Short mmCIF file of C-alpha atoms in Angstrom, two decimals:
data_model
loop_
_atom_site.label_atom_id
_atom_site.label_comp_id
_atom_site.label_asym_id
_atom_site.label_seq_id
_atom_site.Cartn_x
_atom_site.Cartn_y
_atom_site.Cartn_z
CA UNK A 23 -17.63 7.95 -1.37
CA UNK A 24 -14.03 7.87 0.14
CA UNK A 25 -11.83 7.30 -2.39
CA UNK A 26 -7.39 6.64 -2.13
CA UNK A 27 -5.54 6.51 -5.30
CA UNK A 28 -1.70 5.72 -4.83
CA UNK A 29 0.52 6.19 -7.52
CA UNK A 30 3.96 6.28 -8.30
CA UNK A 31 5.32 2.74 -7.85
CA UNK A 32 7.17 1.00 -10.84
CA UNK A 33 10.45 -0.84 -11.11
CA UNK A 34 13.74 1.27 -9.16
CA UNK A 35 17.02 0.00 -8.82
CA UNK A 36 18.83 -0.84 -5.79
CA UNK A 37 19.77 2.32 -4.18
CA UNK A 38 17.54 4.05 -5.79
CA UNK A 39 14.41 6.84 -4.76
CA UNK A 40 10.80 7.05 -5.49
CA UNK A 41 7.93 9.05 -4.38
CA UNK A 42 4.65 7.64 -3.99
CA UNK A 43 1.37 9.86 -4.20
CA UNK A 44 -1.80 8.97 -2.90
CA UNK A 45 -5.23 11.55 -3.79
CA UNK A 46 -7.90 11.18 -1.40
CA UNK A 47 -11.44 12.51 -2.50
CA UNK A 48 -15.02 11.84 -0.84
CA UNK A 49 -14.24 13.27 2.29
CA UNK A 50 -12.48 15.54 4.42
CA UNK A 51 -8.91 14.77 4.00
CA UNK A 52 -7.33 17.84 6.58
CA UNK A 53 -9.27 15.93 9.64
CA UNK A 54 -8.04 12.71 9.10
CA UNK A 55 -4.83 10.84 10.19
CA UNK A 56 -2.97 8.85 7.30
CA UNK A 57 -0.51 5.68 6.91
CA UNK A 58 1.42 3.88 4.67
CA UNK A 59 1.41 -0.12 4.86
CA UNK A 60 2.71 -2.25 2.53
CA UNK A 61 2.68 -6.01 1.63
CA UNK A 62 5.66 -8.06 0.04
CA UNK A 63 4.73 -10.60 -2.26
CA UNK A 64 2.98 -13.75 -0.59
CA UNK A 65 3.53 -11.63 2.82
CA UNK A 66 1.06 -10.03 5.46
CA UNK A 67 0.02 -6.48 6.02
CA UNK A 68 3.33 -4.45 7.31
CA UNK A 69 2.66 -0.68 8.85
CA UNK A 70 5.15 1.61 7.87
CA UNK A 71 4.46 5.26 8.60
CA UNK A 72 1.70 7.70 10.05
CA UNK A 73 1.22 11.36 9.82
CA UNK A 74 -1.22 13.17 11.67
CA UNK A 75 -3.46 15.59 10.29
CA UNK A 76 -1.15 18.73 11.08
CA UNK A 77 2.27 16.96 9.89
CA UNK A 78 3.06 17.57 13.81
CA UNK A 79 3.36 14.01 14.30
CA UNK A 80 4.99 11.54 12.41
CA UNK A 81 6.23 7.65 12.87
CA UNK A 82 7.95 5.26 11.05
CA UNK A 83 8.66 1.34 11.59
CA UNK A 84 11.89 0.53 11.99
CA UNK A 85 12.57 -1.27 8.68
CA UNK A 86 12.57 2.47 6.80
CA UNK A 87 13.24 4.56 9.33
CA UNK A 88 16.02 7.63 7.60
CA UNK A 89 15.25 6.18 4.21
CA UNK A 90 11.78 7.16 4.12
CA UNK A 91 9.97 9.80 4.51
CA UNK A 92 6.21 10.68 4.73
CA UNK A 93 4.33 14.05 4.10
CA UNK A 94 0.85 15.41 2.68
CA UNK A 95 -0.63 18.81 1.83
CA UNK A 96 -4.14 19.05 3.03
CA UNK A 97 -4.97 21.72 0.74
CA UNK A 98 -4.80 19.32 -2.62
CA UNK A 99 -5.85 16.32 -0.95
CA UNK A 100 -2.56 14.37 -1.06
CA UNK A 101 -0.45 12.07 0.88
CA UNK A 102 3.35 11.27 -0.34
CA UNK A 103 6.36 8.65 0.36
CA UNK A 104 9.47 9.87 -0.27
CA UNK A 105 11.12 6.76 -0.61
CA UNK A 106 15.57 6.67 -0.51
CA UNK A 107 18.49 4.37 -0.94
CA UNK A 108 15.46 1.47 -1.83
CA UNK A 109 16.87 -1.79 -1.28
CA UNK A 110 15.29 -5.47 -2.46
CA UNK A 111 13.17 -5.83 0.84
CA UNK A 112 11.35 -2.89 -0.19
CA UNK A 113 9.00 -4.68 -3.17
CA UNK A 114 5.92 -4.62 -2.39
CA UNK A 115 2.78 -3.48 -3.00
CA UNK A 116 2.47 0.17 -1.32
CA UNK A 117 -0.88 1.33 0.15
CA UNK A 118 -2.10 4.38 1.77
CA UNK A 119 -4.90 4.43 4.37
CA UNK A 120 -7.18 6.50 6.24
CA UNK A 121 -6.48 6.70 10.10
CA UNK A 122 -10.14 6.91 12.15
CA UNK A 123 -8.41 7.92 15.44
CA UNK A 124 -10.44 7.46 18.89
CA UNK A 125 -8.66 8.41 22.22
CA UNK A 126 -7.39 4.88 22.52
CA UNK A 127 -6.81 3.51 19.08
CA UNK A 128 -6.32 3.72 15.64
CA UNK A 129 -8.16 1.65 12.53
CA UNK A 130 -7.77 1.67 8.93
CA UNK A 131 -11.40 2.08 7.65
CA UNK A 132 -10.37 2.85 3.76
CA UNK A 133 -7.61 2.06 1.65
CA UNK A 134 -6.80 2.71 -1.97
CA UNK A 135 -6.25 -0.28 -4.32
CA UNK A 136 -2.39 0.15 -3.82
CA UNK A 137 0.78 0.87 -5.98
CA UNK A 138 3.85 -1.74 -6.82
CA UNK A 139 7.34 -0.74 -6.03
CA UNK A 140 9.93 -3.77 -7.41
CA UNK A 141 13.37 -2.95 -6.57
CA UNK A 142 15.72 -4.94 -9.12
CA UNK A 143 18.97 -4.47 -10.52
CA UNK B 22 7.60 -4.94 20.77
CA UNK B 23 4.02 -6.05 20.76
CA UNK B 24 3.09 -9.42 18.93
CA UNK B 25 0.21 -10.37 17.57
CA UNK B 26 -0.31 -14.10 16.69
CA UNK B 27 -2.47 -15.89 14.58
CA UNK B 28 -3.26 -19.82 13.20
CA UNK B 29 -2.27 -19.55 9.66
CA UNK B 30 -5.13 -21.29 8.03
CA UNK B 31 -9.05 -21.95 8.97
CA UNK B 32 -11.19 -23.98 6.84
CA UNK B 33 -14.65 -24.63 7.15
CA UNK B 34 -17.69 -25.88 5.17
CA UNK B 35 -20.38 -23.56 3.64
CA UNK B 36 -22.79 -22.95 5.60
CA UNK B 37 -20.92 -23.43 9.01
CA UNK B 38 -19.42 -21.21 11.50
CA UNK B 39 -15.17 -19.76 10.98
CA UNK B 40 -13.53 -18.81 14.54
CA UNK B 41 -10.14 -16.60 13.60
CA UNK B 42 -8.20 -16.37 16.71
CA UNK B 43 -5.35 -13.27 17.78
CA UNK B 44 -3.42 -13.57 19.93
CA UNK B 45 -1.19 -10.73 22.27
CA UNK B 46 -0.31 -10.46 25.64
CA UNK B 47 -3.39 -8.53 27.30
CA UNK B 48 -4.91 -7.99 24.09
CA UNK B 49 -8.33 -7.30 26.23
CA UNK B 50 -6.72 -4.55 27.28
CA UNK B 51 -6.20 -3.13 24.05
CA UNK B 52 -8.97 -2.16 20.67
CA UNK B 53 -8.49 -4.63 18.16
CA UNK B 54 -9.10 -4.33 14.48
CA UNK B 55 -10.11 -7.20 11.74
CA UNK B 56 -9.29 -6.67 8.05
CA UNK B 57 -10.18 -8.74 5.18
CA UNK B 58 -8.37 -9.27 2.34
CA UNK B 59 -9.26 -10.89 -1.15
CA UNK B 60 -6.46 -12.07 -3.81
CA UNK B 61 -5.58 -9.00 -5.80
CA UNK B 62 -7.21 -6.44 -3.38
CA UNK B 63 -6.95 -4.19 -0.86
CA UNK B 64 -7.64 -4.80 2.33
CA UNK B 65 -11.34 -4.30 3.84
CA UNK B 66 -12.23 -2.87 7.74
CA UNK B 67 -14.80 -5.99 8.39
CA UNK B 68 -14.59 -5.40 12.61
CA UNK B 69 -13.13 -2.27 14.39
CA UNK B 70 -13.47 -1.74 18.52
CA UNK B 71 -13.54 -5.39 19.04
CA UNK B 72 -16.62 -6.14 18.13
CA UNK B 73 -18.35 -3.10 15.95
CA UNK B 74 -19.78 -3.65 12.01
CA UNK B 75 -18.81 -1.30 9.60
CA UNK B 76 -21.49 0.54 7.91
CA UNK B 77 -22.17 -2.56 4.54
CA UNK B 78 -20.66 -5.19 6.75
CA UNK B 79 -23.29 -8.18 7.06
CA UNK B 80 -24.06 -9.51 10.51
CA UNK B 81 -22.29 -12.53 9.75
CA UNK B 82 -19.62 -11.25 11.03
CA UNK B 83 -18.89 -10.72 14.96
CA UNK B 84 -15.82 -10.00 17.36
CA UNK B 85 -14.87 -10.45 20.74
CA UNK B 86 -12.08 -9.41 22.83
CA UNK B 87 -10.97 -10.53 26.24
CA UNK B 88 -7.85 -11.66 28.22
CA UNK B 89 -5.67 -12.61 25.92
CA UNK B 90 -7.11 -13.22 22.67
CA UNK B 91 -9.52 -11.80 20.11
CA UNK B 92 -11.61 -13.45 18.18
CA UNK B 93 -13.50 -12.89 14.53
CA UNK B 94 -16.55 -15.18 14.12
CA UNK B 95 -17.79 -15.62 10.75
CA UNK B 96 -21.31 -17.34 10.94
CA UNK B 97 -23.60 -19.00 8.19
CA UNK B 98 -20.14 -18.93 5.77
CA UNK B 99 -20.58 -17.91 2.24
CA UNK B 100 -17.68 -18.74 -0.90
CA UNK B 101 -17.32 -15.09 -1.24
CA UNK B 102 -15.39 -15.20 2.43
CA UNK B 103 -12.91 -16.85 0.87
CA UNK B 104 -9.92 -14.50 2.12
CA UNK B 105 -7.00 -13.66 4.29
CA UNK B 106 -8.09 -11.93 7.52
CA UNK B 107 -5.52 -9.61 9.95
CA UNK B 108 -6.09 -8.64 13.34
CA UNK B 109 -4.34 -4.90 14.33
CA UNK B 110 -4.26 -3.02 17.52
CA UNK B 111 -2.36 0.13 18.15
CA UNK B 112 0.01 0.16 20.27
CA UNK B 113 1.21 3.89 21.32
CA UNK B 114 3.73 2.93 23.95
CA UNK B 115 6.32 2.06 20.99
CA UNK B 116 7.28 3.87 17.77
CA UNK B 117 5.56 0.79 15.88
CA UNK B 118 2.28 2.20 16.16
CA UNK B 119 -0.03 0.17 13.62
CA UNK B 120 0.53 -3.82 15.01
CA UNK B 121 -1.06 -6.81 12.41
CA UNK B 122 -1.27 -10.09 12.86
CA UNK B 123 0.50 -12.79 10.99
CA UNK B 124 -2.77 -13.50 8.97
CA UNK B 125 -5.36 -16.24 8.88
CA UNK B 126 -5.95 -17.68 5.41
CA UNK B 127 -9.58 -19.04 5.60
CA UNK B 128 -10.56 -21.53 3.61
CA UNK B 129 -14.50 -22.40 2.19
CA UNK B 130 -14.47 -26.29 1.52
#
């Protein structure tokens, strides 16, 4: 069974850093794309950075591009989000997510149960 | 960037059939994704490749995919659908690679 646990979220202050952890088990993780997406309070789904399985590629959205940053190390399973300078628009609950990649698309087809990041003074 | 557009809420009587609409410019052109999400959870793949069941998904649940909208059909509704539901598509000719809709709350009467 694919399973994502995130971890690492809690309450920051403005300006602020965390890093968010995610452990995949149940499958394979060094052949398999991963994201980040989070969700603001009574807000939709928001993408916000993808690594490929080699670390060669990596994207961020706009909204935390140069304050974040996204790794993993295949060899203990984990995915991380260095986050920087965290500012109010940042809470939200944080999940990671497996990337099935085709030659034409991507999908989310597992996602832990997520971690909340408030930022608060 | 690319936009993806959806009606904000659907409701619809037990028993009965739910259309969820997404819209995008050429969207046929593209793979679209449907998520569902239940208060409190994480979001679940219910449609991937337009129109494809996840392995656990029932048959209830059907997608389609031309011109320029998408379209999740939920037939034969249940309570337990009771949930937001997001459209994606990928879109690798920007740096905003993972697109989602605005969300469709649907609503079981």
């Amino acid at each position: 069974e694919v399973q994502l646990v995130e971890s690492g979220g809690g309450l920051v202050q403005p300006g602020g850093s965390l890093r968010l952890s995610c452990a995949a088990s149940g499958f394979t993780f060094g052949s398999f794309n991963m994201n980040w997406v989070r969700q603001a309070p009574g807000t939709g789904l928001e993408w916000i950075s993808y690594i490929s399985v080699s670390s060669s590629s990596i994207y961020y959205a706009d909204s935390v591009k140069g304050r974040f940053t996204i790794s993993r190390d295949n060899a203990e399973h984990s995915l991380y989000l260095q986050m920087n300078n965290l500012r109010a628009e940042d809470t939200a609950v944080y999940y990671c997510a497996r990337a099935e990649c085709s030659g034409t698309s991507c999908v989310s087809d597992s996602w832990g149960q997520g971690t909340l990041v408030t930022v608060s003074s | 960037s690319y936009v993806l557009t959806q009606s904000p809420s659907v409701s619809v009587a037990p028993g009965k059939t739910a259309s969820i609409t997404c819209g995008g410019n050429n969207i046929g052109s593209k793979s679209v994704h449907w998520y569902q999400q239940k208060p409190g959870q994480a979001p679940v793949l219910v449609i991937h490749y337009d129109s494809v069941r996840p392995s656990g998904i029932p048959e209830r649940f059907s997608g389609s995919n031309s011109g320029n909208t998408a379209t999740l059909t939920i037939s034969r509704v249940e309570a337990g659908d009771e949930a937001d539901y997001y459209c994606q598509v990928w879109d690798s000719s920007s740096d905003r690679l993972y697109v989602f809709g605005t969300g469709t709350k649907v609503t079981v009467l």
